[in-house]
Coordinates of C-alpha atoms in Angstrom, one line a residue:
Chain A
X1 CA 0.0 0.0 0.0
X2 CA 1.6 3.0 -1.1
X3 CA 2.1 6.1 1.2
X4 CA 0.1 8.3 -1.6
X5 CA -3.3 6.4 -1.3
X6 CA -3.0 6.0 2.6
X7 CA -2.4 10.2 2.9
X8 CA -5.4 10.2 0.8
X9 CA -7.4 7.9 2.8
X10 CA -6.1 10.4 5.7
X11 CA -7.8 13.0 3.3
X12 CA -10.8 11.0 2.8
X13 CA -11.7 10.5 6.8
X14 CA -11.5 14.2 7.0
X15 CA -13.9 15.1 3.9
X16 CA -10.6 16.8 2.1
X17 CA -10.4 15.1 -0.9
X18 CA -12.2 16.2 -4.1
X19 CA -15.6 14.6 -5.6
X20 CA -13.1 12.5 -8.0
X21 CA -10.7 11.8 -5.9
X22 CA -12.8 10.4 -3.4
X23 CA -14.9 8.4 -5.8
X24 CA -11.4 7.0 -7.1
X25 CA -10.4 5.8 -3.3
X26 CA -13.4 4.3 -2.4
X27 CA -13.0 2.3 -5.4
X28 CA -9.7 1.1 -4.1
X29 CA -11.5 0.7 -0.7
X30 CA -13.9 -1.9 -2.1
X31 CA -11.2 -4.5 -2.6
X32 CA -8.3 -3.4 -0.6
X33 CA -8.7 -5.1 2.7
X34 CA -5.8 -3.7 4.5
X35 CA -6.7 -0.1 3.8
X36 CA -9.8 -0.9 5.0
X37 CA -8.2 -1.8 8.4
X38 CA -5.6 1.7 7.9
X39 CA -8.9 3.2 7.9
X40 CA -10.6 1.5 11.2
X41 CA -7.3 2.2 13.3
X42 CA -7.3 5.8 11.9
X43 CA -10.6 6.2 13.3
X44 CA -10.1 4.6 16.9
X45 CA -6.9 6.6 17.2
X46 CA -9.3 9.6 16.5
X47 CA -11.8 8.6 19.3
X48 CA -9.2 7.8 21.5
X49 CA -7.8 11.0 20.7
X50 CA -10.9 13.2 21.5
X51 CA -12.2 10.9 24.3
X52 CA -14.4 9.7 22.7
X53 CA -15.6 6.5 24.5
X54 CA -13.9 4.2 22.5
X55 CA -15.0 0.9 24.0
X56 CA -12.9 -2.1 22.7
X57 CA -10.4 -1.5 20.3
X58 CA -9.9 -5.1 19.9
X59 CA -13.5 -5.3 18.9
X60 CA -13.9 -6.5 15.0
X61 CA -17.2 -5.7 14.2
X62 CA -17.0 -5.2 10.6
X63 CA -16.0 -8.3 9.6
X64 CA -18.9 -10.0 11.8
X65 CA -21.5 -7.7 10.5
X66 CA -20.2 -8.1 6.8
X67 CA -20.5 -11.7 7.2
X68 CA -23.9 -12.1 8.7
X69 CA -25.4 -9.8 5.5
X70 CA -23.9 -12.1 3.7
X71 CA -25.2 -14.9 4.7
X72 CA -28.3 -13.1 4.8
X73 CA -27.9 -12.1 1.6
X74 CA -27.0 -16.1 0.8
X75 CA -29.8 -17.4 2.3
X76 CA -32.7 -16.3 0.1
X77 CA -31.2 -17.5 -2.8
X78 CA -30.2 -20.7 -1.1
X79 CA -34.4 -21.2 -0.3
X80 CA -35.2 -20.4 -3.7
X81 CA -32.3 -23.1 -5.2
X82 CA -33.4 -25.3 -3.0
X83 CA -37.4 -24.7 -3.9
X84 CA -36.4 -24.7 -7.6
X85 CA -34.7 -28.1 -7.1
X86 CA -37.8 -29.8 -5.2
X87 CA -39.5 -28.9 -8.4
X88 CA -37.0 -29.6 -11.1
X89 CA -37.4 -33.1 -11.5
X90 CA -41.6 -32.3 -11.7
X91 CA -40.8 -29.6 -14.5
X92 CA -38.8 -31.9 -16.2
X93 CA -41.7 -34.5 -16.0
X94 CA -44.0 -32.4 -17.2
X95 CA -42.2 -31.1 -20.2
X96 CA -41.3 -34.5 -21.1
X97 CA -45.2 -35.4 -20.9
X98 CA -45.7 -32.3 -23.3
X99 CA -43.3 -32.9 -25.9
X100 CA -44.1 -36.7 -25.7
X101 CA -47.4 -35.6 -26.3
X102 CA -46.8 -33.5 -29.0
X103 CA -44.9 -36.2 -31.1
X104 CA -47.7 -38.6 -30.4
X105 CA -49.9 -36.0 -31.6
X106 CA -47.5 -35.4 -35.1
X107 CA -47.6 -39.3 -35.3
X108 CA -50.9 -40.6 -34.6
X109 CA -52.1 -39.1 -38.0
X110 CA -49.8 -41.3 -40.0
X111 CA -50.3 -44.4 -37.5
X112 CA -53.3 -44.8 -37.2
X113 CA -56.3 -42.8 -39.0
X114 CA -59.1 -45.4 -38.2
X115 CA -58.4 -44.5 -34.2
X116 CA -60.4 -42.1 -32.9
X117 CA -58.1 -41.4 -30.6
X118 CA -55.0 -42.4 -28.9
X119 CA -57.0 -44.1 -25.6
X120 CA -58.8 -46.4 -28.1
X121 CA -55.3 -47.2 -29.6
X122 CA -54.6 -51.1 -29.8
X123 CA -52.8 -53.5 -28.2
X124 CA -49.9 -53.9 -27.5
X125 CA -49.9 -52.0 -24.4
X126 CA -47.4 -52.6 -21.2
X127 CA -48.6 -52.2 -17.7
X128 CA -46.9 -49.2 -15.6
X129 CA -46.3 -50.6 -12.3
X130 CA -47.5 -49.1 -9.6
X131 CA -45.6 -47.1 -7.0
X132 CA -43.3 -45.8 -9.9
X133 CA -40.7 -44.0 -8.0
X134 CA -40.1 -40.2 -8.0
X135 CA -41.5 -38.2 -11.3
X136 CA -42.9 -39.5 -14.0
X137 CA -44.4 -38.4 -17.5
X138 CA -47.8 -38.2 -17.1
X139 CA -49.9 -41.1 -18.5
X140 CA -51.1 -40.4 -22.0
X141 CA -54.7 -41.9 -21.5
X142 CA -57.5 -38.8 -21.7
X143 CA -54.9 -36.1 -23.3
X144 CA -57.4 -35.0 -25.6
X145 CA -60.0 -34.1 -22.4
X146 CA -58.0 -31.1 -21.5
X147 CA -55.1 -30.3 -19.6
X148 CA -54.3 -32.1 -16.9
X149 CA -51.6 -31.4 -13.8
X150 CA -48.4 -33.7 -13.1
X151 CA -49.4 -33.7 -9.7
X152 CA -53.0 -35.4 -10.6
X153 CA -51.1 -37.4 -13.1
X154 CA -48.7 -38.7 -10.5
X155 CA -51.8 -39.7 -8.0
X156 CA -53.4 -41.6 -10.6
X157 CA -49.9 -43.7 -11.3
X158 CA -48.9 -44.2 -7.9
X159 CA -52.7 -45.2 -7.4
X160 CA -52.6 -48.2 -9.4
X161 CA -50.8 -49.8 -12.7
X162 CA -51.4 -48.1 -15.5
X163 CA -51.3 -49.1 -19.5
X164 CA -49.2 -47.0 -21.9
X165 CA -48.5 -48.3 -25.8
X166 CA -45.4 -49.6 -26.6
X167 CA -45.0 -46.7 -29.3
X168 CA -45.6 -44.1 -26.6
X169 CA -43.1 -45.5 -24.1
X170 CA -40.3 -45.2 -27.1
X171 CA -41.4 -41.8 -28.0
X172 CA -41.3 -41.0 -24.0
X173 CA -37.6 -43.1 -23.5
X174 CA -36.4 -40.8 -26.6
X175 CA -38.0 -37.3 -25.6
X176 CA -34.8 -35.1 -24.4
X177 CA -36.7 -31.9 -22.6
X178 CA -36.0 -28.4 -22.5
X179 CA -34.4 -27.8 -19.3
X180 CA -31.5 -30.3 -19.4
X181 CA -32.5 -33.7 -18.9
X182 CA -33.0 -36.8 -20.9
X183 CA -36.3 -39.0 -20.4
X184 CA -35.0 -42.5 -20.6
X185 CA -35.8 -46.2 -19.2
X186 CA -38.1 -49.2 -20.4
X187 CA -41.3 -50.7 -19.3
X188 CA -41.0 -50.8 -15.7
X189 CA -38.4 -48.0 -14.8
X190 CA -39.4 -44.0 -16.3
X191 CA -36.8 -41.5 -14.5
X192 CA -35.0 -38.3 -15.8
X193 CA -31.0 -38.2 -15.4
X194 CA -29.3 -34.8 -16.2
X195 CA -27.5 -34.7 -19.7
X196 CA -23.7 -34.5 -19.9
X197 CA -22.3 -31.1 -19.2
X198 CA -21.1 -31.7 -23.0
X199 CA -24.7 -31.3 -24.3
X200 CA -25.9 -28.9 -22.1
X201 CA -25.9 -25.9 -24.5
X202 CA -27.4 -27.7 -27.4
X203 CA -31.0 -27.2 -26.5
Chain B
X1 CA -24.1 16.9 0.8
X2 CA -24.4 19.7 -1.5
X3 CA -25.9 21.7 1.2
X4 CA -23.1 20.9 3.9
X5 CA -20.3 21.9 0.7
X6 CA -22.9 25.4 0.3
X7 CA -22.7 25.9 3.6
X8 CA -18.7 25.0 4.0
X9 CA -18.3 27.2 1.1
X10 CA -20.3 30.6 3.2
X11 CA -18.4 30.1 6.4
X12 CA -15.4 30.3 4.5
X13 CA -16.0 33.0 2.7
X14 CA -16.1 31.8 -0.2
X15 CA -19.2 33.1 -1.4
X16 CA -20.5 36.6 -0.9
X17 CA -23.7 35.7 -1.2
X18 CA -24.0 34.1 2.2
X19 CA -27.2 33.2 3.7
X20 CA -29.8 33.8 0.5
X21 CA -27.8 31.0 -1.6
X22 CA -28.9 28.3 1.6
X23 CA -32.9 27.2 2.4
X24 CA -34.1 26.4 5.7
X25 CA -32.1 23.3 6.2
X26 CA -29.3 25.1 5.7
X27 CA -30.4 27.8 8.4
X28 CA -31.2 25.0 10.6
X29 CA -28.0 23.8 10.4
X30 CA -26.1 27.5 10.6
X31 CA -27.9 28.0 13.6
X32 CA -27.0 24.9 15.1
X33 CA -23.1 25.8 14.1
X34 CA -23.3 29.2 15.6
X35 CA -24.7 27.9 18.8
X36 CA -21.8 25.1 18.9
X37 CA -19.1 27.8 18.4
X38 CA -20.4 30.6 20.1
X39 CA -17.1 32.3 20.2
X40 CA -17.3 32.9 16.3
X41 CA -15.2 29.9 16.1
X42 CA -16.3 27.7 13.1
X43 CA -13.6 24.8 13.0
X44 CA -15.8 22.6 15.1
X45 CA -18.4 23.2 12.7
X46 CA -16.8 22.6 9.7
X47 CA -15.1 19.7 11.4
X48 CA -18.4 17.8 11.4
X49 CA -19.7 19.2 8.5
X50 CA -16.8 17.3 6.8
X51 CA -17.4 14.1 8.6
X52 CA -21.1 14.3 7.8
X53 CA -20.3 14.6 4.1
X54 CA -18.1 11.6 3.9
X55 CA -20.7 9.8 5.7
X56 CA -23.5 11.4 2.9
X57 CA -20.8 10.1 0.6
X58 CA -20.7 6.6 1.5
X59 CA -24.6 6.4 2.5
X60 CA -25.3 7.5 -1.0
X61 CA -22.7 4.5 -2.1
X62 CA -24.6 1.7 -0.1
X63 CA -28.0 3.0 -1.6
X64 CA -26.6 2.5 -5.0
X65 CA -25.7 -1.5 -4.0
X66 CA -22.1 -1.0 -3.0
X67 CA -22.0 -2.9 0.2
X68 CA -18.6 -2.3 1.1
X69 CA -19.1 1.7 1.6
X70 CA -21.2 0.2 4.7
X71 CA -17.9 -1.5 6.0
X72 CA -16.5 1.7 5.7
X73 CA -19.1 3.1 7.8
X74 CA -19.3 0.1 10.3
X75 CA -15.2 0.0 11.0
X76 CA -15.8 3.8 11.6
X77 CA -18.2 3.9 14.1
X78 CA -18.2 0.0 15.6
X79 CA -16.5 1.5 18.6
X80 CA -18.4 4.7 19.1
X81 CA -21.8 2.3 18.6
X82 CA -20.5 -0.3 21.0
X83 CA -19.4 2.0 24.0
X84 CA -23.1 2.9 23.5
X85 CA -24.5 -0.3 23.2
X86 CA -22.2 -1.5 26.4
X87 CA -24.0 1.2 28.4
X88 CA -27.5 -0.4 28.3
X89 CA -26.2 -3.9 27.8
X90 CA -23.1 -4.2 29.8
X91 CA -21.9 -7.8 29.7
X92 CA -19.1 -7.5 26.9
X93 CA -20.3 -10.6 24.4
X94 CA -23.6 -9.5 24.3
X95 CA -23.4 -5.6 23.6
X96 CA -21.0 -7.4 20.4
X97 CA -24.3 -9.2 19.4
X98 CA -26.2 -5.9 19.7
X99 CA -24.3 -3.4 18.3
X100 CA -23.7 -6.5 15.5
X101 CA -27.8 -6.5 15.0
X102 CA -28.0 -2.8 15.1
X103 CA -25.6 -2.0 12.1
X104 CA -27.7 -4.7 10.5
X105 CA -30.8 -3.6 11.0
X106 CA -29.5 -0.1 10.0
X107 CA -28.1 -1.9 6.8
X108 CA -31.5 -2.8 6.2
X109 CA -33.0 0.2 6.7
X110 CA -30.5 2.4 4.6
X111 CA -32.4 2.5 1.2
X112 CA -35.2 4.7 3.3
X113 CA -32.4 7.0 5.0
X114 CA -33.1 10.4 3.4
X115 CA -30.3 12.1 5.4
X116 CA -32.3 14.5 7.3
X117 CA -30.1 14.2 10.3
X118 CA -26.8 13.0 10.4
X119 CA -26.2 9.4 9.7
X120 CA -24.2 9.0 13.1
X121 CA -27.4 10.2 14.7
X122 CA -29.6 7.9 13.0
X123 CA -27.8 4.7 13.7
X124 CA -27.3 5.9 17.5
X125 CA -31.3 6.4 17.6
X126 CA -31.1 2.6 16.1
X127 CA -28.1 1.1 17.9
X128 CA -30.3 2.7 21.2
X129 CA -33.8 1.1 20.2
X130 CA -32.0 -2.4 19.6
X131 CA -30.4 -2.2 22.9
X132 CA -33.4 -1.7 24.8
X133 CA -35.1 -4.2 22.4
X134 CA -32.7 -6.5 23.9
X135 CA -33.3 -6.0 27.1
X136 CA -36.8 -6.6 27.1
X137 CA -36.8 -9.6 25.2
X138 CA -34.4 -10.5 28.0
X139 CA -37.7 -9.9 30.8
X140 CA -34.5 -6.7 31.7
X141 CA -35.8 -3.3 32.4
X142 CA -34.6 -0.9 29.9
X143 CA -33.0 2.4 31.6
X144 CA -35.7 4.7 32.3
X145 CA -34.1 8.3 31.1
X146 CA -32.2 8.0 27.4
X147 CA -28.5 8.0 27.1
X148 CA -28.4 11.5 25.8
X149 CA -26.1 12.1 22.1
X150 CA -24.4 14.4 23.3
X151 CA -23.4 12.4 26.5
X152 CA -22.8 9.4 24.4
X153 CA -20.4 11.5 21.8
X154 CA -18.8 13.6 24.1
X155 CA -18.1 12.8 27.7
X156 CA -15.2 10.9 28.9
X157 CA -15.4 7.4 29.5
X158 CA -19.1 7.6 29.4
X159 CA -19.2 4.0 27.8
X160 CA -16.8 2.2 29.9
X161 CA -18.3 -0.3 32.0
X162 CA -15.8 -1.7 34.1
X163 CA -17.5 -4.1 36.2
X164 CA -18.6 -6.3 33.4
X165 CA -15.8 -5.1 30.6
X166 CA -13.4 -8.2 30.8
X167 CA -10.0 -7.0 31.9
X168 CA -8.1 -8.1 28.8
X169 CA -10.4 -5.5 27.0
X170 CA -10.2 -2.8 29.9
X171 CA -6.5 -3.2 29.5
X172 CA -6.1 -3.3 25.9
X173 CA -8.4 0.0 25.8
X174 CA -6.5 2.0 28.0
X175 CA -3.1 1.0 26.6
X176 CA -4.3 1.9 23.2
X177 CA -5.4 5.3 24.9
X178 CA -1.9 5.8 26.1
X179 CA -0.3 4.6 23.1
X180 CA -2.4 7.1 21.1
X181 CA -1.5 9.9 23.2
X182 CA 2.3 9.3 24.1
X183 CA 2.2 8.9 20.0
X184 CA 1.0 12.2 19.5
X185 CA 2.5 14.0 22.2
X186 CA 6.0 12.1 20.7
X187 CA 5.4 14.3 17.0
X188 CA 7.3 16.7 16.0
X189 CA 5.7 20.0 16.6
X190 CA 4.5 21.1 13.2
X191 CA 3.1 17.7 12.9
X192 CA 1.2 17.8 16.1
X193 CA -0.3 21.1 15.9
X194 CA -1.6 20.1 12.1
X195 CA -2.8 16.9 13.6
X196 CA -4.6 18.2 16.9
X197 CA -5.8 21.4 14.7
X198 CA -7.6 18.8 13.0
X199 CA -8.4 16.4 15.3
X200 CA -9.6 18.3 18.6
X201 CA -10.4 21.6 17.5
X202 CA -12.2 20.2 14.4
X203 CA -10.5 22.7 11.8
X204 CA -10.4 22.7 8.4
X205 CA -7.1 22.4 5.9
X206 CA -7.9 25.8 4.9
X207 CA -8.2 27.0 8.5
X208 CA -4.9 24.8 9.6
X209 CA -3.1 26.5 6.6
X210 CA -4.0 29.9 7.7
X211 CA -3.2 29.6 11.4
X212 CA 0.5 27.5 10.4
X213 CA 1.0 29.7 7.1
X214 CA 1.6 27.1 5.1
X215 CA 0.3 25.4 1.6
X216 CA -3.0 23.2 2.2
X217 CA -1.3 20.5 0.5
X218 CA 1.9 20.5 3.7
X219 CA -1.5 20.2 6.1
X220 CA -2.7 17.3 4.6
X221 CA 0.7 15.8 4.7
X222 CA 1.4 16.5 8.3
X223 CA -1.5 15.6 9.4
X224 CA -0.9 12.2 7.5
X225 CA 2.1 11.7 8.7
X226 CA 0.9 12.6 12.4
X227 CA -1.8 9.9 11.7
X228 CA 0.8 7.4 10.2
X229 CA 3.2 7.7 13.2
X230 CA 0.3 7.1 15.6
X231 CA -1.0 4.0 13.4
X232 CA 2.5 2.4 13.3
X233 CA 2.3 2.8 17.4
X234 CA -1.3 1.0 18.1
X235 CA -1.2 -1.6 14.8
X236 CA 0.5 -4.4 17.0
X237 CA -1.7 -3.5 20.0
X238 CA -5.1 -3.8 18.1
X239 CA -3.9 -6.4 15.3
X240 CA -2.7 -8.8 18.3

C-alpha cells in the first residue's frame, strides 16, 4: 500500500479530498482489505484521541457484520435453489409429458387414422407398475380431455398400474426436454438423469 | 451533501452571497453551528460538516448496492456504537451481538435514510432502540431516562463499563489510549499542531493553513504523517 493512497485515505476520513478523488479511493477501498483496516485504526486513534468513549479496540465488528449480510444475503437464494430443485425433477416430467405428447400427436395421424383417438389405440400395451418412484411423465390416457396437472397425473400412477403403448413408451424413453434432462428407461423403470455437461448448450 | 459543501463554502468565505444562496435546512443547520461555536469559532463546525459529508458520501454509495461503503461506515463507528450499546447492555459478548444487529438492521434500513439528520445520529437512535429491544426480550428493564447524544459523543469514558468489561479489553483499551497519546504527544511540533488542529479543534485544511502559514497540500501531509506515526504505534496492539 503506497504512502500516496493511505495520505489520501487520511484525506478522505477528513472530507478533504475532491468529488473524483474520493470516488477513485473508495473504489480502491472496495477490494483493498488492509486499507480498510488503515482506515478502522485511523478512526479509533481519533476517538481515543478526542475521548471519545472508544470501547474495545480489539472489537472487529466489521467483519462479523459483513458476514452475517452475507449470509443473509446467501440465504434467500439458497431457499429459492433449494425450492427450484424440489420442483426440477416435476418440471422436467412435465415437459417430457408435453413434448411426448406432442410427437404422439404429429404421429398418430400417420399411425393410425381409423383410431379415434390415442385411448382407443390397440394393443400392445405394457402395464406401468405401480408405485413408480419419484416423477414420471404423465400417462397419456385422456390427453385429448384437456389439460391435466403432473401432480393429478402422479396420484393416478402411484394409485394403481397403468397401460401406456409400446409406441408411446419409445417416444417417452427418446424425448430429451427443454431444461437439461433426458427422459430415458423401459417398461418398468421411467426417471430423468441430467445430460452430460457436454450437451448442455445444445437445447 | 451539497448543502453541507454550500454551507462549507459561506463560512469560509467563499461566497458573498451568504445566507440567500442556503434554504431552511441550511439555516437549521447555521444555527446549530453558531450555537456550537459561540465564540465565532467555526472549525468545530466545519469539522463535522466534513465528517457528515463523507458519511452522505458513503450512504449515498450503499444505496446504489455497493456494500462495502457500509464497511467503511461500520469500521468507523463500531467503537463509538459499542461503548453505546455497552451502556445499556453491559456484559461485553452481548453488547457485540447488539451493536452486531444494530448496524444490521440499519443496513436494512439504509435505502429509506433520506439524510435528514446525520447518519451518526440515526444509527445511535437505532443502535439505542435495539439495545433496549434486547433487554426486554431479556424480561430486563430498559433504563428509564435515554443516554443522551451528546453524552454518548462527548463525555469521557461515558461508555466504559468496568464491572462487566473483561479486563483483557479494559486493559487493551486503556493501553491503546496511552499509546495514542504518548504517540501524539511524541510528533514533531509542526506535525502535532496540524494533527490536533484537526483532530480536537475540528479545523479545516484551509483553516490549519492559515493559522500554520503554510500550503493546504503541507496540512494534509502533516497531518498524515501525524496519523501514520500514531498507526505504526497501536497496529501491534489492536492487530494482536
Amino acid at each position: 500500500m503506497s504512502e500516496d493512497i493511505k495520505e489520501q485515505l487520511s484525506a478522505l476520513m477528513d472530507g478533504e479530498l475532491s468529488r473524483d478523488e474520493r470516488a477513485f479511493l473508495l473504489r480502491r477501498l472496495d477490494h483493498d482489505a488492509e486499507l480498510r483496516a488503515t482506515w478502522a485504526r485511523f478512526h479509533l486513534a481519533r476517538d481515543m484521541l478526542t475521548h471519545r468513549p472508544g470501547a474495545a479496540p480489539m472489537v472487529d465488528l466489521a467483519d462479523r457484520v459483513m458476514a452475517a449480510l452475507a449470509a443473509e444475503a446467501a440465504a434467500p437464494q439458497a431457499q429459492a435453489t433449494a425450492r427450484a430443485s424440489r420442483w426440477r425433477p416435476w418440471l422436467g416430467a412435465a415437459i417430457a409429458a408435453s413434448v411426448a405428447l406432442v410427437a404422439v400427436l404429429s404421429i398418430a395421424p400417420r399411425g393410425g387414422l381409423e383410431s379415434p383417438s390415442l385411448a382407443e389405440a390397440p394393443a400392445p400395451r405394457v402395464a406401468l407398475p405401480a408405485g413408480v418412484p419419484g416423477p414420471i411423465a404423465p400417462s397419456l390416457n385422456g390427453f385429448g380431455n384437456g389439460v391435466q396437472t403432473v401432480s393429478a397425473e402422479r396420484s393416478r400412477i402411484l394409485s394403481g398400474p397403468e397401460s401406456i403403448s409400446e409406441e408411446q413408451l419409445m417416444l417417452l424413453r427418446h424425448a430429451q426436454v427443454s431444461d437439461g434432462t433426458w427422459v430415458v428407461g423401459g417398461a418398468n423403470h421411467v426417471y430423468t438423469t441430467p445430460v452430460a455437461s457436454g450437451t448442455e448448450n445444445q437445447q | 451533501m451539497q448543502d453541507f459543501e454550500k454551507l462549507g463554502a459561506f463560512y469560509l468565505g467563499k461566497t458573498d452571497q451568504g445566507l440567500l444562496l442556503l434554504d431552511s435546512k441550511d439555516l437549521v443547520t447555521h444555527a446549530v453551528c453558531v450555537g456550537m461555536t459561540g465564540s465565532g469559532k467555526t472549525g468545530l463546525c466545519l469539522g463535522l460538516l466534513e465528517e457528515a459529508a463523507i458519511d452522505a458520501a458513503l450512504v449515498e454509495r450503499v444505496q446504489a448496492g455497493d456494500r462495502m461503503a457500509f464497511d467503511l461506515l461500520v469500521r468507523k463507528y463500531q467503537h463509538r456504537i459499542i461503548a453505546l450499546v455497552q451502556r445499556f447492555v453491559p456484559n461485553w459478548h452481548e453488547a457485540q451481538d447488539v451493536s452486531q444487529e444494530a448496524f444490521i438492521k440499519a443496513f436494512r434500513a439504509l435505502p429509506n435514510f433520506r439524510g435528514d439528520s446525520a447518519f451518526f445520529t440515526w444509527l445511535y437512535k437505532i443502535a439505542v432502540n435495539t439495545a433496549k429491544n434486547f433487554l426486554v426480550s431479556q424480561s430486563r428493564r430498559p433504563p428509564l431516562d435515554d443516554v443522551m447524544m451528546d453524552d454518548a459523543v462527548q463525555r469521557e469514558g461515558a461508555g466504559r463499563m468496568h464491572d462487566n468489561a473483561t479486563p483483557e479489553n479494559e486493559f487493551l483499551r486503556e493501553e491503546v489510549e496511552r499509546t495514542v497519546l504518548s504517540a501524539v504527544a511524541d510528533l514533531p511540533e509542526e506535525i502535532r499542531s496540524a494533527l490536533t488542529l484537526r483532530e480536537i479543534d475540528g479545523l479545516s485544511y484551509e483553516e490549519i493553513a492559515q493559522i500554520m502559514n503554510c500550503p493546504i497540500g503541507t496540512v494534509r501531509s502533516r497531518i498524515f504523517r501525524g496519523r501514520e506515526a500514531v498507526d505504526r504505534k497501536i497496529r501491534p496492539l489492536v492487530e494482536g
